[in-house]
Short mmCIF file of C-alpha atoms and ligand atoms in Angstrom, two decimals:
data_model
loop_
_atom_site.label_atom_id
_atom_site.label_comp_id
_atom_site.label_asym_id
_atom_site.label_seq_id
_atom_site.Cartn_x
_atom_site.Cartn_y
_atom_site.Cartn_z
CA MET A 10 -32.65 39.41 122.27
CA ARG A 11 -30.66 42.44 121.10
CA ILE A 12 -27.55 41.76 119.03
CA GLY A 13 -24.72 44.21 118.30
CA VAL A 14 -22.73 43.78 115.10
CA LEU A 15 -19.56 45.54 113.87
CA THR A 16 -17.02 45.17 111.07
CA GLY A 17 -13.31 45.69 111.92
CA GLY A 18 -9.98 45.79 110.09
CA GLY A 19 -9.61 46.09 106.32
CA ASP A 20 -12.86 45.77 104.37
CA CYS A 21 -13.62 42.68 102.36
CA PRO A 22 -16.26 41.62 99.79
CA GLY A 23 -19.01 39.75 101.66
CA LEU A 24 -19.14 41.84 104.85
CA ASN A 25 -22.55 43.25 103.94
CA ALA A 26 -23.81 39.76 103.10
CA VAL A 27 -22.95 38.66 106.65
CA ILE A 28 -24.70 41.69 108.16
CA ARG A 29 -27.77 40.96 106.00
CA ALA A 30 -27.85 37.31 107.10
CA VAL A 31 -27.47 38.17 110.81
CA VAL A 32 -30.31 40.72 110.62
CA ARG A 33 -32.61 38.42 108.66
CA THR A 34 -32.00 35.36 110.83
CA ALA A 35 -32.30 37.31 114.08
CA ASP A 36 -35.61 38.82 113.04
CA ALA A 37 -37.24 36.00 111.05
CA ARG A 38 -36.12 33.07 113.20
CA TYR A 39 -36.04 34.63 116.68
CA GLY A 40 -37.86 37.99 116.61
CA SER A 41 -34.62 39.67 117.78
CA THR A 42 -33.27 43.09 116.86
CA VAL A 43 -29.81 44.06 115.60
CA VAL A 44 -27.82 47.25 116.21
CA GLY A 45 -24.85 48.06 113.94
CA PHE A 46 -21.90 49.84 115.55
CA LEU A 47 -20.05 52.18 113.18
CA ASP A 48 -16.40 52.20 112.12
CA GLY A 49 -15.27 49.06 113.89
CA TRP A 50 -14.47 49.19 117.60
CA ARG A 51 -14.64 52.99 117.50
CA GLY A 52 -18.44 52.76 117.30
CA LEU A 53 -18.45 50.95 120.63
CA LEU A 54 -15.94 53.31 122.23
CA GLU A 55 -17.93 56.37 121.09
CA ASP A 56 -21.43 54.87 121.15
CA ARG A 57 -22.11 55.48 117.45
CA ARG A 58 -24.61 53.07 115.97
CA ILE A 59 -27.54 52.52 113.63
CA GLN A 60 -30.61 50.32 113.97
CA LEU A 61 -30.58 47.57 111.35
CA ARG A 62 -33.91 46.33 110.01
CA ASN A 63 -35.01 43.22 108.15
CA ASP A 64 -36.37 45.17 105.19
CA ASP A 65 -35.86 45.62 101.46
CA ARG A 66 -32.73 47.74 101.99
CA ASN A 67 -31.22 44.98 104.09
CA ASP A 68 -32.07 42.43 101.40
CA ARG A 69 -30.17 44.38 98.76
CA LEU A 70 -26.95 44.19 100.79
CA LEU A 71 -26.12 40.74 99.41
CA THR A 72 -24.17 42.00 96.40
CA LYS A 73 -22.81 45.25 97.83
CA GLY A 74 -19.05 45.50 98.33
CA GLY A 75 -17.39 47.15 101.34
CA THR A 76 -19.32 47.50 104.60
CA ILE A 77 -22.33 49.71 105.28
CA LEU A 78 -21.14 50.02 108.90
CA GLY A 79 -17.72 51.42 108.00
CA THR A 80 -14.55 49.91 109.41
CA ALA A 81 -11.27 50.91 111.01
CA ARG A 82 -8.11 49.40 112.39
CA THR A 83 -8.00 50.12 116.13
CA ASN A 84 -4.87 50.07 118.26
CA PRO A 85 -5.25 47.26 120.84
CA ASP A 86 -3.94 49.58 123.60
CA VAL A 87 -6.69 52.11 122.85
CA LEU A 88 -9.19 49.28 123.03
CA ARG A 89 -7.87 47.97 126.35
CA ALA A 90 -7.98 51.44 127.83
CA GLY A 91 -11.61 51.73 126.68
CA LEU A 92 -12.97 48.51 128.23
CA ASP A 93 -15.27 50.33 130.66
CA ARG A 94 -16.65 52.55 127.89
CA ILE A 95 -17.28 49.51 125.69
CA LYS A 96 -19.17 47.74 128.48
CA GLN A 97 -21.14 50.93 129.17
CA THR A 98 -22.13 51.27 125.49
CA LEU A 99 -23.29 47.66 125.42
CA GLU A 100 -25.32 48.16 128.59
CA ASP A 101 -26.82 51.48 127.46
CA ASN A 102 -28.01 49.86 124.24
CA GLY A 103 -29.25 46.69 125.93
CA ILE A 104 -26.92 44.49 123.86
CA ASP A 105 -27.05 40.82 124.91
CA VAL A 106 -24.37 39.59 122.52
CA LEU A 107 -21.83 41.13 120.16
CA ILE A 108 -20.97 39.76 116.70
CA PRO A 109 -17.65 41.27 115.50
CA ILE A 110 -16.83 40.44 111.87
CA GLY A 111 -13.13 40.79 111.15
CA GLY A 112 -9.65 39.42 110.61
CA GLU A 113 -6.89 38.52 113.02
CA GLY A 114 -6.81 41.89 114.85
CA THR A 115 -10.59 42.09 115.29
CA LEU A 116 -10.93 38.46 116.37
CA THR A 117 -8.05 38.81 118.85
CA ALA A 118 -9.84 41.81 120.35
CA ALA A 119 -13.11 39.80 120.35
CA ASN A 120 -11.38 36.98 122.23
CA TRP A 121 -10.02 39.41 124.78
CA LEU A 122 -13.50 40.97 125.26
CA SER A 123 -14.92 37.51 125.71
CA GLU A 124 -12.34 36.82 128.45
CA GLU A 125 -13.47 40.10 130.04
CA GLY A 126 -16.98 38.68 130.29
CA VAL A 127 -18.62 40.16 127.16
CA PRO A 128 -20.80 37.63 125.28
CA VAL A 129 -19.23 37.42 121.81
CA VAL A 130 -19.59 35.33 118.63
CA GLY A 131 -16.88 36.06 116.02
CA VAL A 132 -17.12 35.86 112.23
CA PRO A 133 -13.82 35.50 110.31
CA LYS A 134 -13.15 37.61 107.22
CA THR A 135 -10.12 38.36 105.12
CA ILE A 136 -9.22 38.28 101.46
CA ASP A 137 -5.84 36.87 102.56
CA ASN A 138 -7.47 33.59 103.76
CA ASP A 139 -5.00 33.45 106.67
CA ILE A 140 -7.38 32.97 109.64
CA ASP A 141 -6.74 29.63 111.34
CA CYS A 142 -9.40 27.02 112.19
CA THR A 143 -11.50 27.70 109.10
CA ASP A 144 -10.84 26.19 105.67
CA VAL A 145 -11.73 29.42 103.87
CA THR A 146 -12.71 32.99 104.68
CA PHE A 147 -15.13 34.92 102.48
CA GLY A 148 -13.42 37.59 100.38
CA PHE A 149 -10.65 35.21 99.32
CA ASP A 150 -12.54 33.87 96.32
CA THR A 151 -13.38 37.37 95.13
CA ALA A 152 -9.77 38.57 95.47
CA LEU A 153 -8.54 35.42 93.73
CA THR A 154 -10.98 35.94 90.87
CA ILE A 155 -9.87 39.56 90.39
CA ALA A 156 -6.16 38.65 90.57
CA THR A 157 -6.58 35.72 88.15
CA ASP A 158 -8.47 37.86 85.66
CA ALA A 159 -5.75 40.54 85.82
CA ILE A 160 -2.97 37.98 85.26
CA ASP A 161 -4.87 36.37 82.37
CA ARG A 162 -4.83 39.78 80.71
CA LEU A 163 -1.14 40.32 81.39
CA HIS A 164 -0.25 37.10 79.52
CA SER A 165 -1.25 38.52 76.14
CA THR A 166 0.55 41.82 76.46
CA ALA A 167 3.65 40.14 77.96
CA GLU A 168 3.68 37.70 75.04
CA SER A 169 3.37 40.43 72.42
CA HIS A 170 6.40 42.25 73.83
CA GLN A 171 8.40 39.18 74.96
CA ARG A 172 8.57 40.72 78.41
CA VAL A 173 8.99 39.61 81.97
CA MET A 174 5.92 40.66 83.96
CA LEU A 175 5.78 40.79 87.75
CA VAL A 176 2.36 41.02 89.39
CA GLU A 177 2.17 41.94 93.04
CA VAL A 178 -0.92 40.69 94.86
CA MET A 179 -2.06 41.14 98.46
CA GLY A 180 -0.98 38.77 101.20
CA ARG A 181 1.09 40.34 103.93
CA HIS A 182 1.74 37.21 105.99
CA ALA A 183 0.44 34.38 103.82
CA GLY A 184 0.67 33.54 100.13
CA TRP A 185 -2.77 32.04 99.51
CA ILE A 186 -3.84 34.62 96.91
CA ALA A 187 -0.48 34.50 95.14
CA LEU A 188 -0.24 30.70 95.08
CA HIS A 189 -3.80 30.15 93.87
CA ALA A 190 -3.77 33.03 91.36
CA GLY A 191 -0.43 31.76 90.05
CA LEU A 192 -1.82 28.26 89.53
CA ALA A 193 -5.15 29.44 88.13
CA SER A 194 -3.54 31.77 85.59
CA GLY A 195 -0.75 29.43 84.48
CA SER A 196 1.97 31.77 85.70
CA HIS A 197 5.60 30.67 85.51
CA MET A 198 6.65 31.46 89.04
CA THR A 199 5.08 32.48 92.36
CA LEU A 200 6.83 34.07 95.31
CA ILE A 201 5.16 33.81 98.72
CA PRO A 202 6.02 34.98 102.26
CA GLU A 203 6.32 31.40 103.50
CA GLN A 204 9.31 30.63 101.24
CA PRO A 205 11.99 33.37 100.94
CA PHE A 206 13.20 33.68 97.35
CA ASP A 207 16.68 33.78 95.89
CA VAL A 208 17.13 36.38 93.13
CA ASP A 209 19.75 34.23 91.38
CA GLU A 210 17.22 31.39 91.13
CA VAL A 211 14.54 33.76 89.82
CA CYS A 212 16.93 35.09 87.14
CA ASP A 213 18.11 31.57 86.21
CA LEU A 214 14.54 30.49 85.63
CA VAL A 215 13.76 33.55 83.50
CA ARG A 216 16.89 32.90 81.38
CA LYS A 217 16.09 29.18 81.03
CA ARG A 218 12.57 29.87 79.78
CA PHE A 219 13.61 32.44 77.20
CA GLN A 220 16.49 30.19 76.05
CA ARG A 221 14.07 27.33 75.35
CA GLY A 222 12.05 29.70 73.20
CA ASP A 223 9.30 30.95 75.52
CA SER A 224 7.65 34.19 74.54
CA HIS A 225 7.18 35.70 78.00
CA PHE A 226 7.54 35.15 81.73
CA ILE A 227 4.95 35.92 84.39
CA CYS A 228 5.79 35.89 88.09
CA VAL A 229 3.19 36.44 90.83
CA VAL A 230 4.65 38.10 93.91
CA ALA A 231 2.81 38.23 97.23
CA GLU A 232 3.31 41.64 98.85
CA GLY A 233 4.82 39.89 101.89
CA ALA A 234 7.37 37.86 99.87
CA LYS A 235 10.88 38.29 101.19
CA PRO A 236 14.28 37.76 99.56
CA LYS A 237 16.65 35.26 101.18
CA GLU A 238 19.23 37.01 103.27
CA GLY A 239 22.05 38.35 101.11
CA SER A 240 20.20 37.54 97.88
CA MET A 241 19.15 41.10 97.01
CA SER A 242 20.18 44.48 98.34
CA LEU A 243 17.13 46.54 99.25
CA LEU A 244 16.55 50.26 99.28
CA ASP A 245 17.01 51.96 102.64
CA GLY A 246 13.92 51.77 104.81
CA GLY A 247 12.44 49.13 102.54
CA ILE A 248 11.97 46.49 105.24
CA ASP A 249 9.14 46.61 107.78
CA GLU A 250 8.92 45.07 111.26
CA PHE A 251 8.03 41.66 109.80
CA GLY A 252 11.07 41.68 107.49
CA HIS A 253 8.87 42.41 104.45
CA VAL A 254 9.80 44.83 101.70
CA ARG A 255 7.32 47.67 102.16
CA PHE A 256 7.87 51.18 100.94
CA THR A 257 8.85 50.58 97.35
CA GLY A 258 7.06 47.25 97.07
CA VAL A 259 8.83 43.95 96.72
CA ALA A 260 7.79 43.40 93.09
CA HIS A 261 9.15 46.78 91.92
CA GLN A 262 12.46 46.18 93.64
CA LEU A 263 12.74 42.67 92.26
CA GLY A 264 11.82 43.91 88.78
CA GLN A 265 14.65 46.44 88.82
CA GLU A 266 17.06 43.75 89.98
CA ILE A 267 16.03 41.30 87.22
CA GLU A 268 16.39 44.02 84.58
CA ARG A 269 19.84 44.88 85.91
CA ARG A 270 21.00 41.26 85.74
CA ILE A 271 19.28 40.08 82.55
CA ASN A 272 18.93 41.72 79.20
CA LYS A 273 15.14 41.61 79.22
CA GLU A 274 12.42 44.24 79.59
CA VAL A 275 10.53 43.92 82.87
CA ARG A 276 7.17 45.50 83.73
CA THR A 277 5.56 45.44 87.17
CA THR A 278 1.88 45.66 88.06
CA VAL A 279 0.71 46.15 91.65
CA LEU A 280 -2.95 45.13 91.94
CA GLY A 281 -3.39 46.63 95.41
CA HIS A 282 -6.83 47.47 96.78
CA VAL A 283 -8.63 46.66 93.55
CA GLN A 284 -8.55 43.07 94.93
CA ARG A 285 -10.69 44.14 97.88
CA GLY A 286 -13.23 46.23 96.03
CA GLY A 287 -16.60 45.59 94.44
CA THR A 288 -19.21 42.88 94.60
CA PRO A 289 -18.43 39.47 96.13
CA THR A 290 -18.38 36.35 93.92
CA PRO A 291 -21.32 33.91 94.28
CA TYR A 292 -19.09 31.62 96.39
CA ASP A 293 -18.32 34.46 98.81
CA ARG A 294 -21.98 35.53 98.96
CA VAL A 295 -22.99 32.00 99.95
CA LEU A 296 -20.16 31.55 102.51
CA ALA A 297 -20.80 34.98 104.06
CA THR A 298 -24.52 34.23 104.27
CA ARG A 299 -23.91 30.86 105.90
CA PHE A 300 -21.51 32.47 108.41
CA GLY A 301 -24.10 35.14 109.24
CA VAL A 302 -26.93 32.66 109.74
CA ASN A 303 -24.77 30.44 111.96
CA ALA A 304 -23.45 33.40 113.99
CA ALA A 305 -27.02 34.51 114.72
CA ASP A 306 -27.95 30.94 115.69
CA ALA A 307 -24.90 30.67 117.97
CA ALA A 308 -25.77 33.99 119.60
CA HIS A 309 -29.26 32.72 120.44
CA ALA A 310 -27.94 29.36 121.63
CA GLY A 311 -25.59 31.12 124.05
CA ASP A 312 -22.48 29.71 122.30
CA PHE A 313 -20.26 32.61 123.33
CA GLY A 314 -16.49 32.92 122.96
CA LYS A 315 -16.73 31.05 119.64
CA MET A 316 -16.05 31.78 115.99
CA VAL A 317 -18.04 30.39 113.06
CA SER A 318 -15.90 28.33 110.74
CA LEU A 319 -16.04 26.26 107.55
CA ARG A 320 -14.74 22.70 107.82
CA GLY A 321 -15.19 20.68 104.65
CA VAL A 322 -18.78 21.43 103.64
CA ASP A 323 -20.07 22.16 107.12
CA ILE A 324 -20.23 25.35 109.13
CA GLY A 325 -19.41 24.82 112.79
CA LEU A 326 -18.05 26.68 115.81
CA VAL A 327 -14.49 26.80 117.14
CA SER A 328 -13.23 28.55 120.23
CA LEU A 329 -12.00 32.08 119.53
CA ASP A 330 -9.03 31.39 121.73
CA GLU A 331 -7.92 28.55 119.45
CA ALA A 332 -8.65 30.48 116.24
CA VAL A 333 -6.41 33.46 117.08
CA LYS A 334 -3.40 31.49 118.34
CA GLN A 335 -1.68 31.60 114.96
CA LEU A 336 -2.21 32.62 111.37
CA LYS A 337 -2.96 30.02 108.72
CA ARG A 338 0.06 30.12 106.41
CA VAL A 339 0.51 28.05 103.24
CA PRO A 340 1.94 24.69 104.39
CA GLU A 341 5.14 23.49 102.72
CA SER A 342 3.39 20.50 101.13
CA ARG A 343 1.12 22.88 99.21
CA TYR A 344 3.85 24.95 97.64
CA VAL A 345 5.99 21.92 96.98
CA ASP A 346 3.07 20.36 95.06
CA ALA A 347 2.49 23.61 93.20
CA ALA A 348 6.17 23.89 92.25
CA ALA A 349 5.63 21.28 89.52
CA PHE A 350 3.50 23.82 87.65
CA PHE A 351 5.88 26.72 88.07
CA GLY A 352 9.21 27.00 86.27
O1 F6P B 26 -5.52 42.00 105.51
C1 F6P B 26 -6.05 42.29 104.27
C2 F6P B 26 -5.17 43.24 103.51
O2 F6P B 26 -5.85 43.48 102.31
C3 F6P B 26 -3.74 42.75 103.27
O3 F6P B 26 -3.62 41.84 102.22
C4 F6P B 26 -3.04 44.05 102.99
O4 F6P B 26 -1.67 43.94 103.28
C5 F6P B 26 -3.71 45.00 103.92
O5 F6P B 26 -4.99 44.49 104.16
C6 F6P B 26 -3.80 46.40 103.41
O6 F6P B 26 -4.33 47.20 104.40
P1 F6P B 26 -4.76 48.71 104.24
O7 F6P B 26 -6.08 48.74 103.55
O8 F6P B 26 -4.83 49.23 105.64
O9 F6P B 26 -3.70 49.38 103.41
#
């Protein structure tokens, strides 16, 4: 069998570990070969690819961040218009099954290709952990570790200066990184996209903590956190199509607002892409490897139109159609439970 593999969307620690596992399993278990298409779906549209081999170079991919295949975000309309070219590329290269590794956008495209008759097995990835039908995606643990370490460090400097510190972490649509990093670092408040915040309540909490003698206040803000309507006036052009504060960053705008209302120094840190860089944690290496092995197995078993997924301790398959129906947001019960540790 000949397998095609590609990585789409934003990069994520663990992508190379999946590629490594697919190549190793395909070769060692089935005697199959693997072709890597470059720069996401573009590689298929433009027939740009490399031959992947089960060799020493492949073995060393386990710890390497980013993706050796390159990645890109592709407009779904461009993809739809290119269906014939995609099918031609697959035929020209003798590809029997395609394994796209990606987030919501990539998996939605994979599902559409599957409906168009292309044999596909999807692998979910995202540091945001917001893909449905899988308990966890690889990349999340690495991002969480980086965010937690950064917040741990902010505690000591915030304490020395008796400051309010806001830390903006990734999470456009879901607050998994923010919620978990907030809990893991003992932060005082966490703002997530799932629960719009009220600036008055944020300021009241800051005041209360300083009045009872606290030395500092740390608030973790997911980049997709939104103020309740009428709770904070935002800079012009600061809201994107999802209603999120974008251009200036929600944490910076909130920081200015807190400083204006309370006589306290506020400092804001935006962690940004540092959360996506570098080597994956051991947990992510293992999860990515298990996903890769199971994707290669599914490809050989003819389990097409499916996505590998973690449920409890087991890796299984779910239909791609089901997996891309909605994003996995933080359920209310989770942030209500967590609230006891904030404030
Ligand atoms: O989806 C993963 C993610 O890291 C989001 O958390 C973030 O909003 C986005 O990607 C950033 O994308 P880009 O790298 O295109 O700026």
